[in-house]
């Protein structure tokens, strides 16, 4: 099978993969299978190694098979017949219906770089997969470049192939998850402090407001009320909560009558800016620069407990199983559990030295917690 010359291969000719011609002189290399052929990228002609899997012992020949040098069974992985699948092979090294056609191919360990760049001309005939999911491990595929300042929020709506990112450069960018290319830039009028999505809604916290977009109808709203930067957003009990720089937590409820978000409550108690929010069960947890965590009942919107074990800003909160995890600039991660009285108490403290990114600590070290 020959590939037409193009910008990727120049005039290099990729020969067919039937192996050496019948009657060719045998050598020690003729008993080995070409590893480059197995990977789908051998371009030697003639190749001294076999372009076929070695036959099984006492294999009975079937129709559409022929003997090669030394009695080996040869199959062309790019043609129909000769195997269980028949009808040729796709880019995964499998025949129609998911069969392997009798030949085991090694799936390339990386996606097509031309596909990632958005300009692969081979389509389904490309020998490299057109997908991002290639292994059980996490590897860097491609950086999404475009923001001019630090990225402060990302959102990947359920069922969507678009990723949203917000930055202190005052923009929200829309990225195509299939190509990794920026599909749009939206100025929001201020530094983005946080971002979340829920159903068709995208919420963006900026100074003195929360921007709202309906990604299905393209409707846009501007929720006023916050004073200063909005640092965190959360949704619980059909309410939208916003953590503000002045220490308040504002709540809005969507009205089907007006088709808008209307103010529902203002939760006060923190003495300094609220920088983290998380909802767990019927509780809202808030972390603040005043070094405390407050627990709010979502039914009554009243503060039912104040946690004061941290000695610096509480940067991150996470509800995990029946535990609450908190991360602070005091270089600790604390694990909280409910007692018989229903109040939260610290059951484990993890000390982390040389903290440079405290907001990420809980995700980096949760697997190491022993309690």
GROMACS .gro file of C-alpha atoms in nm:
model
  371
    1UNK     CA    1   0.000   0.000   0.000
    2UNK     CA    2   0.149   0.332  -0.104
    3UNK     CA    3   0.080   0.667   0.060
    4UNK     CA    4   0.058   0.963  -0.171
    5UNK     CA    5   0.341   1.210  -0.125
    6UNK     CA    6   0.250   1.518   0.072
    7UNK     CA    7   0.402   1.775   0.306
    8UNK     CA    8   0.433   1.521   0.587
    9UNK     CA    9   0.622   1.248   0.406
   10UNK     CA   10   0.784   1.439   0.118
   11UNK     CA   11   0.861   1.196  -0.162
   12UNK     CA   12   0.936   0.907   0.075
   13UNK     CA   13   0.768   0.589  -0.041
   14UNK     CA   14   0.607   0.375   0.228
   15UNK     CA   15   0.614   0.021   0.089
   16UNK     CA   16   0.351  -0.244   0.131
   17UNK     CA   17   0.373  -0.466   0.435
   18UNK     CA   18   0.374  -0.809   0.277
   19UNK     CA   19   0.734  -0.879   0.373
   20UNK     CA   20   1.015  -0.997   0.145
   21UNK     CA   21   0.922  -1.144  -0.186
   22UNK     CA   22   0.880  -1.520  -0.210
   23UNK     CA   23   1.206  -1.689  -0.280
   24UNK     CA   24   1.414  -1.420  -0.116
   25UNK     CA   25   1.726  -1.541   0.059
   26UNK     CA   26   1.663  -1.634   0.421
   27UNK     CA   27   1.872  -1.496   0.705
   28UNK     CA   28   1.866  -1.489   1.083
   29UNK     CA   29   1.669  -1.165   1.070
   30UNK     CA   30   1.395  -1.327   0.860
   31UNK     CA   31   1.277  -1.517   1.168
   32UNK     CA   32   1.207  -1.199   1.364
   33UNK     CA   33   0.905  -0.975   1.339
   34UNK     CA   34   0.981  -0.612   1.257
   35UNK     CA   35   0.906  -0.398   1.564
   36UNK     CA   36   0.855  -0.093   1.344
   37UNK     CA   37   0.595  -0.282   1.139
   38UNK     CA   38   0.414  -0.375   1.462
   39UNK     CA   39   0.405  -0.004   1.550
   40UNK     CA   40   0.274   0.074   1.202
   41UNK     CA   41   0.566   0.287   1.087
   42UNK     CA   42   0.819   0.068   0.903
   43UNK     CA   43   0.940   0.239   0.584
   44UNK     CA   44   1.226   0.010   0.480
   45UNK     CA   45   1.205  -0.164   0.142
   46UNK     CA   46   1.294  -0.437   0.137
   47UNK     CA   47   1.278  -0.494   0.511
   48UNK     CA   48   1.498  -0.777   0.648
   49UNK     CA   49   1.244  -0.859   0.919
   50UNK     CA   50   0.905  -1.023   0.898
   51UNK     CA   51   0.600  -0.808   0.838
   52UNK     CA   52   0.373  -1.064   1.001
   53UNK     CA   53   0.310  -1.227   1.335
   54UNK     CA   54   0.480  -1.562   1.380
   55UNK     CA   55   0.244  -1.855   1.321
   56UNK     CA   56   0.117  -2.070   1.603
   57UNK     CA   57   0.248  -2.424   1.628
   58UNK     CA   58   0.077  -2.679   1.403
   59UNK     CA   59  -0.138  -2.414   1.242
   60UNK     CA   60  -0.372  -2.550   0.980
   61UNK     CA   61  -0.379  -2.341   0.667
   62UNK     CA   62  -0.711  -2.193   0.571
   63UNK     CA   63  -0.835  -2.035   0.248
   64UNK     CA   64  -0.693  -1.694   0.159
   65UNK     CA   65  -0.364  -1.774   0.337
   66UNK     CA   66  -0.038  -1.838   0.164
   67UNK     CA   67   0.305  -1.952   0.271
   68UNK     CA   68   0.598  -1.718   0.282
   69UNK     CA   69   0.965  -1.800   0.323
   70UNK     CA   70   1.027  -2.079   0.570
   71UNK     CA   71   0.662  -2.182   0.573
   72UNK     CA   72   0.547  -1.875   0.763
   73UNK     CA   73   0.191  -1.755   0.722
   74UNK     CA   74   0.178  -1.407   0.575
   75UNK     CA   75  -0.112  -1.166   0.599
   76UNK     CA   76  -0.147  -0.817   0.463
   77UNK     CA   77  -0.286  -0.597   0.743
   78UNK     CA   78  -0.409  -0.345   0.489
   79UNK     CA   79  -0.616  -0.573   0.270
   80UNK     CA   80  -0.937  -0.768   0.306
   81UNK     CA   81  -0.964  -1.141   0.372
   82UNK     CA   82  -0.708  -1.369   0.524
   83UNK     CA   83  -0.817  -1.312   0.883
   84UNK     CA   84  -1.108  -1.316   1.117
   85UNK     CA   85  -1.201  -0.958   1.043
   86UNK     CA   86  -1.155  -0.938   0.670
   87UNK     CA   87  -1.227  -0.618   0.484
   88UNK     CA   88  -0.903  -0.447   0.587
   89UNK     CA   89  -0.793  -0.274   0.905
   90UNK     CA   90  -0.872   0.060   1.056
   91UNK     CA   91  -0.634   0.296   1.239
   92UNK     CA   92  -0.664   0.090   1.559
   93UNK     CA   93  -0.515  -0.216   1.389
   94UNK     CA   94  -0.852  -0.395   1.396
   95UNK     CA   95  -1.082  -0.523   1.129
   96UNK     CA   96  -1.456  -0.460   1.097
   97UNK     CA   97  -1.658  -0.536   1.404
   98UNK     CA   98  -1.359  -0.491   1.635
   99UNK     CA   99  -1.179  -0.810   1.524
  100UNK     CA  100  -0.804  -0.811   1.487
  101UNK     CA  101  -0.790  -1.005   1.160
  102UNK     CA  102  -0.545  -1.251   1.313
  103UNK     CA  103  -0.275  -0.984   1.351
  104UNK     CA  104  -0.194  -0.818   1.682
  105UNK     CA  105  -0.103  -0.454   1.634
  106UNK     CA  106   0.052  -0.227   1.891
  107UNK     CA  107  -0.168   0.081   1.926
  108UNK     CA  108   0.045   0.398   1.892
  109UNK     CA  109   0.109   0.550   2.233
  110UNK     CA  110   0.022   0.903   2.132
  111UNK     CA  111  -0.249   1.076   1.927
  112UNK     CA  112  -0.182   1.223   1.586
  113UNK     CA  113   0.006   1.551   1.628
  114UNK     CA  114  -0.150   1.684   1.308
  115UNK     CA  115  -0.495   1.606   1.449
  116UNK     CA  116  -0.405   1.797   1.766
  117UNK     CA  117  -0.304   2.090   1.547
  118UNK     CA  118  -0.632   2.061   1.356
  119UNK     CA  119  -0.485   1.988   1.013
  120UNK     CA  120  -0.459   1.609   0.968
  121UNK     CA  121  -0.552   1.528   0.607
  122UNK     CA  122  -0.567   1.149   0.647
  123UNK     CA  123  -0.883   1.135   0.855
  124UNK     CA  124  -0.986   0.780   0.941
  125UNK     CA  125  -0.694   0.646   0.736
  126UNK     CA  126  -0.442   0.804   0.974
  127UNK     CA  127  -0.232   0.542   1.153
  128UNK     CA  128  -0.228   0.752   1.473
  129UNK     CA  129  -0.549   0.774   1.680
  130UNK     CA  130  -0.761   1.088   1.664
  131UNK     CA  131  -0.834   1.096   2.034
  132UNK     CA  132  -0.698   1.239   2.357
  133UNK     CA  133  -0.764   0.933   2.579
  134UNK     CA  134  -0.468   0.703   2.522
  135UNK     CA  135  -0.363   0.556   2.858
  136UNK     CA  136  -0.445   0.509   3.223
  137UNK     CA  137  -0.187   0.769   3.325
  138UNK     CA  138  -0.207   1.147   3.302
  139UNK     CA  139   0.020   1.308   3.045
  140UNK     CA  140   0.041   1.656   2.896
  141UNK     CA  141  -0.125   1.667   2.555
  142UNK     CA  142  -0.098   2.031   2.465
  143UNK     CA  143  -0.094   2.364   2.651
  144UNK     CA  144  -0.389   2.596   2.591
  145UNK     CA  145  -0.219   2.924   2.526
  146UNK     CA  146  -0.388   3.261   2.492
  147UNK     CA  147  -0.450   3.417   2.833
  148UNK     CA  148  -0.215   3.703   2.916
  149UNK     CA  149  -0.241   3.667   3.296
  150UNK     CA  150  -0.297   3.395   3.554
  151UNK     CA  151  -0.592   3.160   3.496
  152UNK     CA  152  -0.825   3.173   3.797
  153UNK     CA  153  -1.112   2.947   3.694
  154UNK     CA  154  -1.208   2.668   3.454
  155UNK     CA  155  -1.540   2.498   3.380
  156UNK     CA  156  -1.621   2.189   3.173
  157UNK     CA  157  -2.001   2.165   3.145
  158UNK     CA  158  -2.142   1.813   3.160
  159UNK     CA  159  -2.197   1.667   2.814
  160UNK     CA  160  -2.016   1.953   2.641
  161UNK     CA  161  -1.707   1.935   2.422
  162UNK     CA  162  -1.614   2.292   2.516
  163UNK     CA  163  -1.392   2.408   2.802
  164UNK     CA  164  -1.426   2.755   2.954
  165UNK     CA  165  -1.139   2.936   3.126
  166UNK     CA  166  -1.132   3.269   3.307
  167UNK     CA  167  -0.830   3.485   3.380
  168UNK     CA  168  -0.715   3.799   3.555
  169UNK     CA  169  -0.664   3.941   3.206
  170UNK     CA  170  -1.040   4.014   3.213
  171UNK     CA  171  -1.146   3.755   2.956
  172UNK     CA  172  -1.323   3.420   2.936
  173UNK     CA  173  -1.194   3.189   2.665
  174UNK     CA  174  -1.381   2.904   2.498
  175UNK     CA  175  -1.172   2.602   2.395
  176UNK     CA  176  -1.260   2.317   2.159
  177UNK     CA  177  -1.178   1.993   2.346
  178UNK     CA  178  -1.134   1.802   2.019
  179UNK     CA  179  -0.867   2.028   1.870
  180UNK     CA  180  -0.737   2.223   2.171
  181UNK     CA  181  -0.795   2.544   1.977
  182UNK     CA  182  -0.948   2.863   2.117
  183UNK     CA  183  -1.297   2.903   1.974
  184UNK     CA  184  -1.383   3.240   2.121
  185UNK     CA  185  -1.280   3.519   2.358
  186UNK     CA  186  -1.528   3.711   2.572
  187UNK     CA  187  -1.425   4.026   2.764
  188UNK     CA  188  -1.603   4.038   3.103
  189UNK     CA  189  -1.501   4.383   3.221
  190UNK     CA  190  -1.282   4.282   3.515
  191UNK     CA  191  -1.052   4.023   3.664
  192UNK     CA  192  -1.209   3.678   3.685
  193UNK     CA  193  -1.196   3.553   4.044
  194UNK     CA  194  -1.375   3.219   3.995
  195UNK     CA  195  -1.594   3.023   3.756
  196UNK     CA  196  -1.839   2.732   3.776
  197UNK     CA  197  -2.102   2.573   3.552
  198UNK     CA  198  -2.433   2.408   3.635
  199UNK     CA  199  -2.666   2.267   3.372
  200UNK     CA  200  -2.687   2.521   3.090
  201UNK     CA  201  -2.553   2.803   3.310
  202UNK     CA  202  -2.201   2.945   3.329
  203UNK     CA  203  -2.125   3.168   3.630
  204UNK     CA  204  -1.823   3.399   3.643
  205UNK     CA  205  -1.720   3.598   3.950
  206UNK     CA  206  -1.571   3.944   3.881
  207UNK     CA  207  -1.533   4.259   4.092
  208UNK     CA  208  -1.873   4.380   4.221
  209UNK     CA  209  -2.078   4.132   4.014
  210UNK     CA  210  -2.144   3.779   3.895
  211UNK     CA  211  -2.173   3.733   3.520
  212UNK     CA  212  -2.421   3.466   3.406
  213UNK     CA  213  -2.458   3.306   3.063
  214UNK     CA  214  -2.706   3.047   2.942
  215UNK     CA  215  -2.495   2.837   2.704
  216UNK     CA  216  -2.805   2.705   2.525
  217UNK     CA  217  -3.003   3.026   2.469
  218UNK     CA  218  -2.706   3.267   2.483
  219UNK     CA  219  -2.898   3.474   2.741
  220UNK     CA  220  -2.675   3.698   2.954
  221UNK     CA  221  -2.732   3.839   3.303
  222UNK     CA  222  -2.538   4.059   3.544
  223UNK     CA  223  -2.598   3.989   3.915
  224UNK     CA  224  -2.509   4.294   4.122
  225UNK     CA  225  -2.472   4.317   4.498
  226UNK     CA  226  -2.118   4.198   4.576
  227UNK     CA  227  -1.867   4.451   4.704
  228UNK     CA  228  -1.518   4.388   4.575
  229UNK     CA  229  -1.390   4.072   4.409
  230UNK     CA  230  -1.603   3.757   4.403
  231UNK     CA  231  -1.358   3.483   4.506
  232UNK     CA  232  -1.574   3.169   4.506
  233UNK     CA  233  -1.908   3.037   4.380
  234UNK     CA  234  -2.117   2.736   4.483
  235UNK     CA  235  -2.463   2.592   4.417
  236UNK     CA  236  -2.681   2.412   4.670
  237UNK     CA  237  -3.052   2.371   4.749
  238UNK     CA  238  -3.136   2.553   4.422
  239UNK     CA  239  -2.940   2.860   4.535
  240UNK     CA  240  -2.635   3.029   4.384
  241UNK     CA  241  -2.383   3.145   4.647
  242UNK     CA  242  -2.108   3.401   4.593
  243UNK     CA  243  -1.820   3.463   4.836
  244UNK     CA  244  -1.724   3.830   4.839
  245UNK     CA  245  -1.430   4.045   4.938
  246UNK     CA  246  -1.624   4.226   5.211
  247UNK     CA  247  -1.689   3.903   5.404
  248UNK     CA  248  -2.049   3.841   5.297
  249UNK     CA  249  -2.192   3.540   5.116
  250UNK     CA  250  -2.469   3.645   4.878
  251UNK     CA  251  -2.738   3.406   4.754
  252UNK     CA  252  -2.967   3.417   4.449
  253UNK     CA  253  -3.255   3.193   4.345
  254UNK     CA  254  -3.370   3.141   3.986
  255UNK     CA  255  -3.728   3.251   3.921
  256UNK     CA  256  -3.918   3.075   3.645
  257UNK     CA  257  -4.167   3.364   3.646
  258UNK     CA  258  -3.917   3.637   3.561
  259UNK     CA  259  -3.664   3.397   3.403
  260UNK     CA  260  -3.396   3.567   3.611
  261UNK     CA  261  -3.188   3.511   3.923
  262UNK     CA  262  -3.332   3.709   4.213
  263UNK     CA  263  -3.159   3.796   4.545
  264UNK     CA  264  -3.247   3.546   4.819
  265UNK     CA  265  -3.020   3.614   5.118
  266UNK     CA  266  -2.701   3.770   5.252
  267UNK     CA  267  -2.505   3.553   5.496
  268UNK     CA  268  -2.293   3.754   5.737
  269UNK     CA  269  -2.049   3.649   6.005
  270UNK     CA  270  -1.701   3.641   5.854
  271UNK     CA  271  -1.482   3.938   5.948
  272UNK     CA  272  -1.268   3.934   5.633
  273UNK     CA  273  -1.298   3.821   5.271
  274UNK     CA  274  -1.450   3.480   5.202
  275UNK     CA  275  -1.222   3.294   4.959
  276UNK     CA  276  -1.360   2.937   4.945
  277UNK     CA  277  -1.702   2.771   4.933
  278UNK     CA  278  -1.820   2.411   4.915
  279UNK     CA  279  -2.161   2.244   4.949
  280UNK     CA  280  -2.196   1.904   5.113
  281UNK     CA  281  -2.534   1.751   5.193
  282UNK     CA  282  -2.751   2.026   5.336
  283UNK     CA  283  -2.453   2.229   5.454
  284UNK     CA  284  -2.259   2.518   5.304
  285UNK     CA  285  -1.898   2.552   5.423
  286UNK     CA  286  -1.709   2.881   5.383
  287UNK     CA  287  -1.338   2.952   5.435
  288UNK     CA  288  -1.214   3.302   5.501
  289UNK     CA  289  -0.913   3.527   5.543
  290UNK     CA  290  -1.024   3.562   5.905
  291UNK     CA  291  -0.877   3.207   5.953
  292UNK     CA  292  -1.216   3.046   6.024
  293UNK     CA  293  -1.453   2.803   5.858
  294UNK     CA  294  -1.824   2.861   5.900
  295UNK     CA  295  -2.091   2.592   5.862
  296UNK     CA  296  -2.429   2.710   5.727
  297UNK     CA  297  -2.758   2.518   5.727
  298UNK     CA  298  -2.898   2.536   5.372
  299UNK     CA  299  -3.255   2.502   5.496
  300UNK     CA  300  -3.242   2.801   5.731
  301UNK     CA  301  -2.932   2.980   5.591
  302UNK     CA  302  -2.809   3.021   5.951
  303UNK     CA  303  -2.453   2.966   6.074
  304UNK     CA  304  -2.457   2.658   6.298
  305UNK     CA  305  -2.084   2.625   6.378
  306UNK     CA  306  -1.757   2.818   6.347
  307UNK     CA  307  -1.431   2.621   6.314
  308UNK     CA  308  -1.122   2.807   6.439
  309UNK     CA  309  -0.839   2.554   6.435
  310UNK     CA  310  -0.648   2.707   6.145
  311UNK     CA  311  -0.401   2.989   6.214
  312UNK     CA  312  -0.402   3.147   5.869
  313UNK     CA  313  -0.623   3.199   5.563
  314UNK     CA  314  -0.842   2.899   5.473
  315UNK     CA  315  -0.777   2.870   5.099
  316UNK     CA  316  -0.959   2.550   4.997
  317UNK     CA  317  -1.241   2.325   5.117
  318UNK     CA  318  -1.342   1.978   5.000
  319UNK     CA  319  -1.624   1.747   5.104
  320UNK     CA  320  -1.506   1.387   5.074
  321UNK     CA  321  -1.729   1.103   5.188
  322UNK     CA  322  -1.831   1.191   5.546
  323UNK     CA  323  -1.528   1.419   5.594
  324UNK     CA  324  -1.455   1.788   5.540
  325UNK     CA  325  -1.100   1.869   5.427
  326UNK     CA  326  -0.956   2.219   5.464
  327UNK     CA  327  -0.632   2.367   5.334
  328UNK     CA  328  -0.472   2.677   5.482
  329UNK     CA  329  -0.176   2.910   5.445
  330UNK     CA  330  -0.070   2.784   5.788
  331UNK     CA  331   0.078   2.492   5.585
  332UNK     CA  332  -0.169   2.233   5.709
  333UNK     CA  333  -0.447   2.018   5.570
  334UNK     CA  334  -0.707   1.932   5.833
  335UNK     CA  335  -0.960   1.652   5.817
  336UNK     CA  336  -1.285   1.718   6.003
  337UNK     CA  337  -1.543   1.459   6.107
  338UNK     CA  338  -1.878   1.489   6.286
  339UNK     CA  339  -1.900   1.384   6.650
  340UNK     CA  340  -2.204   1.230   6.819
  341UNK     CA  341  -2.329   1.583   6.892
  342UNK     CA  342  -2.319   1.665   6.520
  343UNK     CA  343  -2.037   1.919   6.550
  344UNK     CA  344  -1.722   1.893   6.339
  345UNK     CA  345  -1.388   1.824   6.505
  346UNK     CA  346  -1.037   1.776   6.366
  347UNK     CA  347  -0.944   1.407   6.335
  348UNK     CA  348  -0.621   1.443   6.138
  349UNK     CA  349  -0.373   1.722   6.054
  350UNK     CA  350  -0.118   1.695   5.776
  351UNK     CA  351   0.175   1.939   5.787
  352UNK     CA  352   0.319   2.051   5.455
  353UNK     CA  353   0.649   2.243   5.448
  354UNK     CA  354   0.751   2.497   5.184
  355UNK     CA  355   0.399   2.560   5.059
  356UNK     CA  356   0.399   2.735   4.721
  357UNK     CA  357   0.049   2.648   4.596
  358UNK     CA  358  -0.170   2.595   4.904
  359UNK     CA  359  -0.493   2.601   4.707
  360UNK     CA  360  -0.395   2.277   4.538
  361UNK     CA  361  -0.269   2.086   4.839
  362UNK     CA  362  -0.583   1.889   4.912
  363UNK     CA  363  -0.589   1.734   4.566
  364UNK     CA  364  -0.217   1.658   4.571
  365UNK     CA  365  -0.210   1.488   4.909
  366UNK     CA  366  -0.554   1.343   4.973
  367UNK     CA  367  -0.428   0.998   4.875
  368UNK     CA  368  -0.155   1.022   5.141
  369UNK     CA  369  -0.384   1.098   5.433
  370UNK     CA  370  -0.381   0.831   5.701
  371UNK     CA  371  -0.654   0.870   5.961
   0.00000   0.00000   0.00000
